[in-house]
CSV table of C-alpha atoms in Angstrom, one decimal:
chain,number,residue,atom,x,y,z
E,1,MET,CA,0.0,0.0,0.0
E,2,ALA,CA,1.5,3.3,-1.1
E,3,VAL,CA,1.8,6.2,1.4
E,4,GLN,CA,1.3,9.6,0.0
E,5,ALA,CA,3.8,12.3,1.3
E,6,ARG,CA,2.2,15.3,2.8
E,7,THR,CA,3.8,18.6,2.0
E,8,ILE,CA,4.0,21.2,4.8
E,9,PRO,CA,3.4,24.7,3.6
E,10,ALA,CA,6.2,27.2,4.3
E,11,PRO,CA,5.4,29.7,7.0
E,12,SER,CA,4.3,33.0,5.7
E,13,PRO,CA,6.5,36.0,6.7
E,14,GLY,CA,5.1,37.9,9.6
E,15,PRO,CA,4.6,41.6,9.6
E,16,ALA,CA,7.6,43.9,9.6
E,17,ARG,CA,9.1,44.6,13.0
E,18,GLY,CA,7.5,47.7,14.6
E,19,THR,CA,4.4,47.5,12.4
E,20,ARG,CA,1.0,46.0,12.9
E,21,ALA,CA,-0.3,43.1,10.9
E,22,GLY,CA,-1.8,44.1,7.6
E,23,ARG,CA,-0.6,47.7,7.9
E,24,PRO,CA,2.2,49.4,6.1
E,25,PRO,CA,5.0,51.0,8.2
E,26,ARG,CA,4.4,54.5,9.4
E,27,ARG,CA,6.2,57.1,7.5
E,28,LEU,CA,7.5,60.4,8.9
E,29,ARG,CA,5.0,63.1,8.2
E,30,PRO,CA,6.2,65.9,5.9
E,31,GLY,CA,7.7,68.8,7.8
E,32,ARG,CA,8.2,66.8,11.0
E,33,HIS,CA,12.0,66.9,10.6
E,34,LEU,CA,11.7,70.7,10.8
E,35,LEU,CA,10.3,70.7,14.3
E,36,PRO,CA,13.7,70.9,16.1
E,37,TYR,CA,14.6,73.9,14.0
E,38,LEU,CA,11.2,75.5,14.9
E,39,PHE,CA,12.0,75.0,18.6
E,40,ILE,CA,15.4,76.8,18.5
E,41,ALA,CA,14.2,79.5,16.1
E,42,PRO,CA,13.1,81.9,18.9
E,43,PHE,CA,16.6,82.1,20.2
E,44,PHE,CA,18.1,82.9,16.9
E,45,ALA,CA,15.4,85.4,16.2
E,46,VAL,CA,16.0,87.2,19.5
E,47,PHE,CA,19.8,87.0,18.9
E,48,GLY,CA,19.4,88.4,15.4
E,49,VAL,CA,17.4,91.4,16.6
E,50,PHE,CA,19.2,92.2,19.9
E,51,GLY,CA,22.7,90.8,19.1
E,52,LEU,CA,23.7,90.5,15.5
E,53,TYR,CA,21.9,93.6,14.2
E,54,PRO,CA,23.4,96.0,16.9
E,55,LEU,CA,26.8,94.5,16.2
E,56,LEU,CA,26.6,95.1,12.5
E,57,GLN,CA,25.0,98.6,13.0
E,58,THR,CA,27.9,99.5,15.4
E,59,PHE,CA,30.4,98.5,12.7
E,60,TRP,CA,28.5,100.7,10.2
E,61,VAL,CA,28.6,103.6,12.6
E,62,SER,CA,32.4,103.1,13.2
E,63,LEU,CA,32.9,103.8,9.5
E,64,HIS,CA,31.4,107.3,9.8
E,65,ASP,CA,32.1,110.6,11.5
E,66,TRP,CA,28.9,110.0,13.5
E,67,ASP,CA,27.6,112.4,16.2
E,68,ARG,CA,25.3,110.7,18.7
E,69,LEU,CA,22.9,113.7,18.7
E,70,ALA,CA,23.2,115.0,15.2
E,71,GLY,CA,23.2,111.5,13.5
E,72,GLN,CA,25.1,110.1,10.6
E,73,GLY,CA,27.9,112.2,9.2
E,74,GLN,CA,30.6,111.8,6.6
E,75,TRP,CA,32.0,108.5,5.5
E,76,VAL,CA,35.5,108.1,6.9
E,77,GLY,CA,36.2,104.4,6.3
E,78,LEU,CA,38.7,103.0,8.7
E,79,ASP,CA,39.9,106.4,10.0
E,80,ASN,CA,38.4,105.9,13.4
E,81,PHE,CA,40.3,102.6,13.8
E,82,THR,CA,43.5,104.3,12.6
E,83,ARG,CA,43.0,107.1,15.1
E,84,LEU,CA,42.3,104.6,17.9
E,85,LEU,CA,45.5,102.6,17.2
E,86,GLY,CA,47.4,105.9,17.4
E,87,ASP,CA,45.8,107.0,20.7
E,88,SER,CA,47.9,106.5,23.8
E,89,ASP,CA,44.8,106.5,26.0
E,90,PHE,CA,43.7,103.3,24.2
E,91,TYR,CA,46.8,101.4,25.1
E,92,THR,CA,46.5,102.7,28.7
E,93,ALA,CA,42.9,101.5,28.9
E,94,THR,CA,43.8,98.1,27.4
E,95,PHE,CA,46.6,97.6,30.0
E,96,ASN,CA,44.2,98.7,32.8
E,97,THR,CA,41.5,96.3,31.6
E,98,LEU,CA,43.9,93.3,31.3
E,99,SER,CA,45.5,94.1,34.7
E,100,ILE,CA,42.2,94.4,36.6
E,101,PHE,CA,40.9,91.3,34.8
E,102,LEU,CA,43.9,89.2,35.9
E,103,LEU,CA,44.0,90.6,39.4
E,104,SER,CA,40.3,89.9,40.0
E,105,THR,CA,39.5,86.8,37.9
E,106,VAL,CA,42.4,84.4,38.8
E,107,PRO,CA,42.1,84.8,42.6
E,108,GLN,CA,38.3,84.8,42.4
E,109,LEU,CA,38.1,81.5,40.6
E,110,LEU,CA,40.7,79.9,42.9
E,111,ALA,CA,38.8,81.2,46.0
E,112,ALA,CA,35.5,80.0,44.5
E,113,LEU,CA,36.9,76.5,44.0
E,114,GLY,CA,38.1,76.3,47.6
E,115,LEU,CA,34.8,77.7,48.9
E,116,ALA,CA,32.8,75.2,46.9
E,117,TRP,CA,35.0,72.3,48.2
E,118,LEU,CA,34.3,73.5,51.8
E,119,LEU,CA,30.6,73.7,51.2
E,120,ASP,CA,30.5,70.2,49.6
E,121,ARG,CA,31.6,68.7,52.9
E,122,HIS,CA,29.2,67.6,55.7
E,123,LEU,CA,28.6,70.9,57.6
E,124,ARG,CA,26.0,71.9,60.0
E,125,ALA,CA,23.4,74.2,58.5
E,126,ARG,CA,24.8,73.6,55.0
E,127,SER,CA,21.8,75.3,53.3
E,128,VAL,CA,22.3,78.4,55.3
E,129,TRP,CA,26.0,78.7,54.4
E,130,ARG,CA,25.2,78.0,50.8
E,131,ALA,CA,22.6,80.8,50.8
E,132,LEU,CA,25.0,83.2,52.5
E,133,VAL,CA,27.5,83.1,49.7
E,134,LEU,CA,25.0,84.6,47.4
E,135,VAL,CA,24.5,87.7,49.6
E,136,PRO,CA,26.8,89.9,47.5
E,137,GLN,CA,24.5,89.2,44.5
E,138,TYR,CA,21.6,90.7,46.4
E,139,VAL,CA,23.4,94.0,47.0
E,140,SER,CA,23.3,96.7,44.3
E,141,VAL,CA,26.6,97.4,42.6
E,142,VAL,CA,26.2,101.1,43.4
E,143,ALA,CA,26.0,100.3,47.1
E,144,VAL,CA,29.0,97.9,46.8
E,145,ALA,CA,31.1,100.6,45.1
E,146,LEU,CA,30.2,103.2,47.7
E,147,VAL,CA,31.1,100.9,50.6
E,148,PHE,CA,34.4,99.9,49.0
E,149,SER,CA,35.2,103.6,48.2
E,150,GLN,CA,34.9,104.3,51.9
E,151,LEU,CA,36.9,101.2,52.9
E,152,PHE,CA,39.7,102.3,50.6
E,153,GLY,CA,39.5,106.0,51.6
E,154,ARG,CA,42.8,107.8,52.0
E,155,ASP,CA,42.1,109.6,55.3
E,156,PHE,CA,39.5,107.6,57.1
E,157,GLY,CA,39.5,104.3,55.3
E,158,ILE,CA,39.5,101.1,57.4
E,159,VAL,CA,42.0,99.4,55.0
E,160,ASN,CA,44.6,102.1,55.6
E,161,TRP,CA,43.9,102.0,59.4
E,162,ALA,CA,44.4,98.2,59.5
E,163,LEU,CA,47.6,98.3,57.4
E,164,GLU,CA,49.0,101.1,59.6
E,165,ASN,CA,48.3,99.2,62.8
E,166,LEU,CA,49.9,96.1,61.4
E,167,GLY,CA,53.0,98.1,60.4
E,168,ILE,CA,52.7,97.3,56.7
E,169,ILE,CA,52.5,101.0,55.7
E,170,SER,CA,53.9,104.1,57.4
E,171,ALA,CA,51.6,106.6,55.7
E,172,PRO,CA,48.0,106.5,54.3
E,173,VAL,CA,47.7,105.2,50.8
E,174,ASP,CA,45.7,107.2,48.2
E,175,TRP,CA,44.2,104.2,46.5
E,176,THR,CA,42.7,106.1,43.6
E,177,ALA,CA,46.0,108.0,42.8
E,178,ASP,CA,48.3,105.1,41.9
E,179,THR,CA,47.9,102.5,39.1
E,180,TRP,CA,48.5,99.4,41.1
E,181,SER,CA,46.7,100.5,44.3
E,182,SER,CA,43.5,101.4,42.3
E,183,HIS,CA,43.7,98.1,40.4
E,184,LEU,CA,43.9,96.2,43.7
E,185,ALA,CA,41.0,98.1,45.2
E,186,ILE,CA,38.7,97.5,42.2
E,187,SER,CA,39.8,93.9,42.0
E,188,PHE,CA,38.7,93.3,45.6
E,189,MET,CA,35.4,94.8,44.8
E,190,VAL,CA,34.9,92.5,41.9
E,191,MET,CA,36.1,89.4,43.9
E,192,TRP,CA,33.6,90.2,46.7
E,193,ARG,CA,30.7,90.3,44.3
E,194,TRP,CA,31.4,87.2,42.1
E,195,THR,CA,33.3,84.7,44.3
E,196,GLY,CA,30.2,83.3,45.9
E,197,TYR,CA,28.3,83.1,42.6
E,198,ASN,CA,31.1,81.0,41.0
E,199,ALA,CA,31.4,78.9,44.1
E,200,LEU,CA,27.8,77.8,43.8
E,201,ILE,CA,28.4,76.8,40.2
E,202,PHE,CA,31.4,74.8,41.2
E,203,LEU,CA,29.4,73.3,44.1
E,204,ALA,CA,26.6,72.1,41.8
E,205,ALA,CA,29.2,70.4,39.5
E,206,MET,CA,30.9,68.8,42.6
E,207,GLN,CA,27.6,67.3,43.8
E,208,ALA,CA,27.1,65.7,40.4
E,209,VAL,CA,30.4,63.7,40.8
E,210,PRO,CA,29.6,60.0,41.6
E,211,ARG,CA,30.3,59.3,45.3
E,212,ASP,CA,31.7,55.9,44.4
E,213,LEU,CA,34.8,57.7,43.1
E,214,TYR,CA,35.4,59.3,46.5
E,215,GLU,CA,34.8,56.0,48.3
E,216,SER,CA,37.4,54.3,46.0
E,217,ALA,CA,39.9,57.0,46.7
E,218,GLN,CA,39.3,56.8,50.4
E,219,ILE,CA,39.8,53.0,50.3
E,220,ASP,CA,43.1,53.5,48.4
E,221,GLY,CA,44.3,55.8,51.2
E,222,ALA,CA,44.2,59.1,49.2
E,223,SER,CA,44.2,62.3,51.3
E,224,ARG,CA,41.5,64.9,50.9
E,225,PHE,CA,43.7,67.2,48.9
E,226,LEU,CA,44.8,64.3,46.6
E,227,THR,CA,41.2,63.3,46.1
E,228,PHE,CA,40.3,66.9,45.2
E,229,ARG,CA,43.2,67.1,42.7
E,230,LYS,CA,42.8,63.6,41.2
E,231,VAL,CA,39.0,63.1,41.3
E,232,THR,CA,37.1,66.3,41.8
E,233,LEU,CA,39.0,68.6,39.4
E,234,PRO,CA,39.0,66.2,36.4
E,235,ALA,CA,35.3,65.6,37.0
E,236,ILE,CA,34.3,69.2,37.0
E,237,ARG,CA,36.7,70.4,34.2
E,238,PRO,CA,33.9,71.3,31.8
E,239,THR,CA,32.4,73.6,34.5
E,240,ILE,CA,35.8,75.2,35.1
E,241,VAL,CA,36.1,75.9,31.3
E,242,PHE,CA,32.6,77.4,31.4
E,243,THR,CA,33.4,79.7,34.3
E,244,VAL,CA,36.7,80.7,32.9
E,245,VAL,CA,35.1,81.8,29.6
E,246,ILE,CA,32.2,83.6,31.3
E,247,SER,CA,34.6,85.3,33.7
E,248,THR,CA,36.8,86.4,30.8
E,249,ILE,CA,33.9,88.0,29.0
E,250,GLY,CA,32.6,89.7,32.1
E,251,GLY,CA,36.1,90.8,33.4
E,252,LEU,CA,37.0,92.5,30.1
E,253,GLN,CA,33.7,94.4,30.0
E,254,LEU,CA,34.2,95.8,33.5
E,255,PHE,CA,32.4,99.2,33.8
E,256,ALA,CA,30.4,99.8,37.0
E,257,GLU,CA,33.1,99.2,39.5
E,258,PRO,CA,35.8,101.5,38.1
E,259,PHE,CA,33.2,104.1,37.1
E,260,LEU,CA,31.8,104.4,40.6
E,261,PHE,CA,35.3,104.1,42.2
E,262,ASP,CA,36.2,107.4,40.5
E,263,GLN,CA,35.0,110.2,42.8
E,264,GLN,CA,34.8,112.6,39.9
E,265,GLY,CA,32.4,110.5,37.9
E,266,ASN,CA,33.6,111.6,34.5
E,267,ALA,CA,34.7,108.2,33.1
E,268,GLU,CA,38.3,109.4,33.0
E,269,GLY,CA,39.5,106.7,35.4
E,270,GLY,CA,41.6,109.0,37.5
E,271,ALA,CA,43.6,112.1,36.8
E,272,GLU,CA,46.1,110.1,34.6
E,273,HIS,CA,43.6,107.4,33.4
E,274,GLN,CA,45.3,105.0,35.9
E,275,PHE,CA,42.2,102.8,36.1
E,276,GLN,CA,40.2,103.7,33.0
E,277,THR,CA,39.0,100.5,31.3
E,278,LEU,CA,38.0,100.1,27.7
E,279,THR,CA,34.3,100.2,28.6
E,280,LEU,CA,34.9,103.5,30.5
E,281,MET,CA,36.7,104.9,27.4
E,282,LEU,CA,33.8,103.8,25.2
E,283,TYR,CA,31.3,105.5,27.6
E,284,LYS,CA,33.4,108.6,27.6
E,285,TYR,CA,33.5,109.1,23.9
E,286,GLY,CA,30.0,107.7,23.2
E,287,PHE,CA,27.9,109.4,25.9
E,288,ILE,CA,30.0,112.3,27.1
E,289,ASN,CA,31.8,113.5,24.0
E,290,ASN,CA,28.9,112.2,21.7
E,291,ASP,CA,31.5,110.8,19.3
E,292,ALA,CA,29.5,107.7,18.3
E,293,GLY,CA,31.8,106.8,15.4
E,294,TYR,CA,35.0,106.7,17.6
E,295,ALA,CA,33.1,104.9,20.4
E,296,SER,CA,31.9,102.3,18.0
E,297,ALA,CA,35.5,101.6,16.9
E,298,VAL,CA,36.4,101.2,20.6
E,299,SER,CA,33.5,98.7,21.0
E,300,TRP,CA,34.6,96.7,18.0
E,301,VAL,CA,38.2,96.4,19.1
E,302,LEU,CA,36.9,95.4,22.6
E,303,PHE,CA,34.7,92.8,21.0
E,304,LEU,CA,37.7,91.4,19.0
E,305,VAL,CA,39.9,91.3,22.1
E,306,ILE,CA,37.3,89.5,24.2
E,307,ALA,CA,36.7,87.0,21.3
E,308,VAL,CA,40.4,86.2,20.9
E,309,ILE,CA,41.1,85.9,24.7
E,310,ALA,CA,38.0,83.7,25.2
E,311,ALA,CA,38.9,81.5,22.3
E,312,VAL,CA,42.5,81.1,23.7
E,313,ASN,CA,41.1,80.2,27.1
E,314,PHE,CA,38.7,77.7,25.6
E,315,LEU,CA,41.4,76.1,23.4
E,316,LEU,CA,43.9,75.8,26.3
E,317,ALA,CA,41.2,74.2,28.5
E,318,ARG,CA,40.3,71.7,25.8
E,319,ARG,CA,43.9,70.9,25.2
E,320,SER,CA,44.5,70.2,28.9
E,321,GLU,CA,41.4,68.1,29.0
E,322,ARG,CA,42.8,65.8,26.3
E,323,ARG,CA,45.9,65.1,28.3
C-alpha cells in the first residue's frame, strides 16, 4: 500500500518589525523633521534682533564721523580705527583692563573652588552657608562701590587704618591716585561680588560627581587634597572651562566698579587714566563727548579682544582636557 507524502506549507513571513499586521510601516509626516529647528528658532530670532543687528550697526557707525545727537555724518572708512590705534589712551585703557581682569579673575576662581570644596563637605546648616555666599549678589553694585570707596579711603578708610596698625605701611595710601593701588581696590570689589556666585556653580558640579569615586579614593588611602586634585578637578573640568570663559567675558567688560570708584564720575578713570578701562573709554566718547563713530570703533576692538582671549582660554582648556 503506497503512502502519500504530505507537504507542509512554508510559514508566511510575519509583519515587519515595529508594524501592525496588515498595515504598512508608518512614515515620517512631511515637515516633522523641521520641528527641532522650529523650537530653536526663537533664540536665533532674538539674537538676530538684539545681538547680530546691533553688532553690524555698530560697525557701520564706526565707519562714519557720527555724532550721537546729530546723527550720521561723513563716511571716513577706517579712519576711526587708525585714530584709535594711534591713541595712547587706548593702550593705557587696554593695559588697565587686562590688569584688573587678571588681578580679579584668577584669585576669584581659585577662591570659589576652595569655597565650593568646603561647602561640599558635611557641615551643620549647610543650606544656610550656601545661601549666605549669594548675599553679595543681592546688593546693588552702586552700594558695593560706595562701601568699598569708603573702605579704601585715604584719610578715614578702614583698610589704611588696619595696614598702619599692622606696620605694613607708614603713611596712608591714596588708593585712587596710583595705578596698582587702584587696580587692587577695584579687584577686591569684583572678587567680593562674584566669588560666591562662581562657588555655587562649582558646588553644583561637585555634587554631580559620583560618590563611588570618592569612596574608592578613600579605600586607596588618598588624602582629601589628593582626592580633590585627582578626582574632583578632572570631573568638574567642563564647568571650570565654562566659568573661565564667562569670567573672561565679564572681566574684560568691567564698567560699573571703576566708574563708581572714580570720585569725579567723568569716566576718565583718575587724573592720569590710571584705572580707565576700555568700557569706560567707550562710555566717555560715546555718551559724554557724543562721538559715536569713535566709540563704535572702541567697542569693535573690545569685541575682538574678548573673542580672541575667550577663544584662547577655551582652546587651552580643551587641550589640557585631552591630556
